[in-house]
CSV table of C-alpha atoms in Angstrom, one decimal:
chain,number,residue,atom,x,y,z
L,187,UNK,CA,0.4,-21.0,28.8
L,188,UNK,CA,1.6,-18.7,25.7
L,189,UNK,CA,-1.1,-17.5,23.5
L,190,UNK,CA,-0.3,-15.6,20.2
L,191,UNK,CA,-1.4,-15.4,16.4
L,192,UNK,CA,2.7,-14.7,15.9
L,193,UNK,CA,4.3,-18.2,17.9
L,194,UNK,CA,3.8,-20.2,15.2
L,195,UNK,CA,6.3,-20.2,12.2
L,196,UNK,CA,6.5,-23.4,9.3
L,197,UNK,CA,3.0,-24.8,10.6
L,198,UNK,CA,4.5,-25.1,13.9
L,199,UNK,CA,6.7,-24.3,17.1
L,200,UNK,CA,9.6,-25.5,17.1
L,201,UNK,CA,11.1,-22.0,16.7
L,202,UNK,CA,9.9,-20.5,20.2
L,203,UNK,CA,10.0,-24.2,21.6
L,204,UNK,CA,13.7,-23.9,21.1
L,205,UNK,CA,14.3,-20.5,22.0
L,206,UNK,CA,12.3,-20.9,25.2
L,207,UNK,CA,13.7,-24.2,26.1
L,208,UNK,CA,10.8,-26.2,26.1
L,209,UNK,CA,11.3,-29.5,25.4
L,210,UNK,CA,7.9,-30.8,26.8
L,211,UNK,CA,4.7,-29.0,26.3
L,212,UNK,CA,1.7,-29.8,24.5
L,213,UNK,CA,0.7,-27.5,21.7
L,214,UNK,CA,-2.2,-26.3,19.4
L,215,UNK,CA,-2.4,-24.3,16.6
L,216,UNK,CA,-6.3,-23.3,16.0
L,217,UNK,CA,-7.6,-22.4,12.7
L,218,UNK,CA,-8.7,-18.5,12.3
L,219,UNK,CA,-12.2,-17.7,12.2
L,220,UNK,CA,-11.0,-14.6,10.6
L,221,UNK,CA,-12.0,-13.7,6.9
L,222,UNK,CA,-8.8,-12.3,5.2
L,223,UNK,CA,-10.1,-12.0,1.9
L,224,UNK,CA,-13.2,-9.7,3.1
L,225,UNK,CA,-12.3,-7.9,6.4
L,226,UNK,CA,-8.3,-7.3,5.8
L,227,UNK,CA,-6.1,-5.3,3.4
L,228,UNK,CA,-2.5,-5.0,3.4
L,229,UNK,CA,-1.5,-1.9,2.3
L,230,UNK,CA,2.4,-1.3,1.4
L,231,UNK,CA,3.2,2.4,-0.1
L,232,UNK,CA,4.6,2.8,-3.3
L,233,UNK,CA,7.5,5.3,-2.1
L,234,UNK,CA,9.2,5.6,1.1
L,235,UNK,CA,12.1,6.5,2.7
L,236,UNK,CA,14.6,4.4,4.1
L,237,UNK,CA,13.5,2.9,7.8
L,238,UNK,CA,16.9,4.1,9.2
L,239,UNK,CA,16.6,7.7,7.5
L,240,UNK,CA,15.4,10.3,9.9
L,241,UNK,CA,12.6,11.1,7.3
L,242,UNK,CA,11.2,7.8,8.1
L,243,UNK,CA,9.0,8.4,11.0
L,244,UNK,CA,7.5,11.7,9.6
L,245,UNK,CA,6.6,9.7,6.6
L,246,UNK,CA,5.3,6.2,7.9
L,247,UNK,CA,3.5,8.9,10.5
L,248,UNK,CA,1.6,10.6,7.5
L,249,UNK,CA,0.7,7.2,6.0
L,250,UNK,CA,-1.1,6.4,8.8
L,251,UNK,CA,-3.3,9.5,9.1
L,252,UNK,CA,-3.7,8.4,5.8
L,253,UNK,CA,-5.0,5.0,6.3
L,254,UNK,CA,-7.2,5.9,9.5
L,255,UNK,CA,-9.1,8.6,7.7
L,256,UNK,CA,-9.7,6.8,4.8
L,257,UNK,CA,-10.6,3.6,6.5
L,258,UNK,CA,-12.2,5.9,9.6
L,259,UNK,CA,-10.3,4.6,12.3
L,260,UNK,CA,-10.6,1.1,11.2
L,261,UNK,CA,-6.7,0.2,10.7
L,262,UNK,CA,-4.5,-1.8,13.3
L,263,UNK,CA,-0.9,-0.5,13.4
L,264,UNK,CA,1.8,-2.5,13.8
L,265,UNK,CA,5.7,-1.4,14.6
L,266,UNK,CA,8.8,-3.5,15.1
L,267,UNK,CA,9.7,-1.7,18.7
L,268,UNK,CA,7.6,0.0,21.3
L,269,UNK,CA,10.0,3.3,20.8
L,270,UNK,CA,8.8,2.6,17.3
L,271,UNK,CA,5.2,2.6,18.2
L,272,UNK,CA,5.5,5.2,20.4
L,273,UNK,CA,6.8,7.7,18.4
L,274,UNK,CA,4.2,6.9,15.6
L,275,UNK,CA,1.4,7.8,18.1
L,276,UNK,CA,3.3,11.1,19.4
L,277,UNK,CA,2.9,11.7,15.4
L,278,UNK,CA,-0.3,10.8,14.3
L,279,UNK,CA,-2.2,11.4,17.8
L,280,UNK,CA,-2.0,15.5,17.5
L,281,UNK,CA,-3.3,15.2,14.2
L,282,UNK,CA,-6.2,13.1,14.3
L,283,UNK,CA,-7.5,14.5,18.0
L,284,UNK,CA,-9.8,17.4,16.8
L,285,UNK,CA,-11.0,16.3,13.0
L,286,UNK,CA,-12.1,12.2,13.8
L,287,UNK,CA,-14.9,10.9,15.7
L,288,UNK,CA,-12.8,7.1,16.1
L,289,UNK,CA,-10.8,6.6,19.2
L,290,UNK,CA,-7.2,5.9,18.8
L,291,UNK,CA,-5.5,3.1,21.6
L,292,UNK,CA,-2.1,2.4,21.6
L,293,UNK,CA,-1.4,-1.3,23.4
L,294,UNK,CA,-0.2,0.2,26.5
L,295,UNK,CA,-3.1,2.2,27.1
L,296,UNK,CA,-5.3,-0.9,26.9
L,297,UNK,CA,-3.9,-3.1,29.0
C-alpha cells in the first residue's frame, strides 16, 4: 500500500505506476477535506538568492524564523533533500529555542 498527498500527478498515477513497475494495482485518489482557501497560504519572497549560491541557506533560514513568528509556529516547511532540511533546522532551531513558546519537529524526529 503507498499512501501520499504527492503520488498523484494529471488526476492520476500513471507516473509512479510506471516508475515503480506496477502494472496491476488498484488505485484511489480521495478528495481533501482540507480548506485551502481558509487554513493555507503560500508564501513566495519577493527577493532571494540563487538556490545554488552559498547565501541561500542563510537566507531561506531567515524567512523561515520569519514565517514561524509571525504565524507562531503554525508553518509546515518543506525542502527538496533531507541535507536540505537539515541544514534549515541547524539554522532556524538556535534561533527560535529561547524567544517561542511553539515546538519545532523536524520529520525525523517524529517518526
Amino acid at each position: 500500500m503507498l499512501t501520499s498527498a504527492t503520488l498523484s500527478s494529471g488526476g492520476n498515477f500513471a507516473f509512479i505506476r510506471d516508475r515503480l513497475g506496477l502494472d496491476n494495482a488498484d488505485d484511489l485518489i480521495a478528495e481533501s477535506t482540507f480548506d485551502y482557501e481558509s487554513q493555507a497560504v503560500l508564501y513566495l519572497p519577493a527577493k532571494m538568492p540563487d538556490p545554488r549560491s552559498p547565501a541561500w541557506s542563510e537566507a531561506a533560514a531567515l524567512e523561515v524564523v520569519r514565517i514561524l513568528k509571525a504565524t507562531e509556529g503554525r508553518a509546515f516547511v518543506l525542502a527538496t533533500s533531507l541535507a536540505g532540511m537539515q541544514s534549515l533546522y541547524e539554522r532556524v532551531w538556535p534561533r527560535l529555542i529561547i524567544r517561542v513558546s511553539f515546538r519545532v519537529v523536524r520529520l525525523k524526529d517524529s517518526c
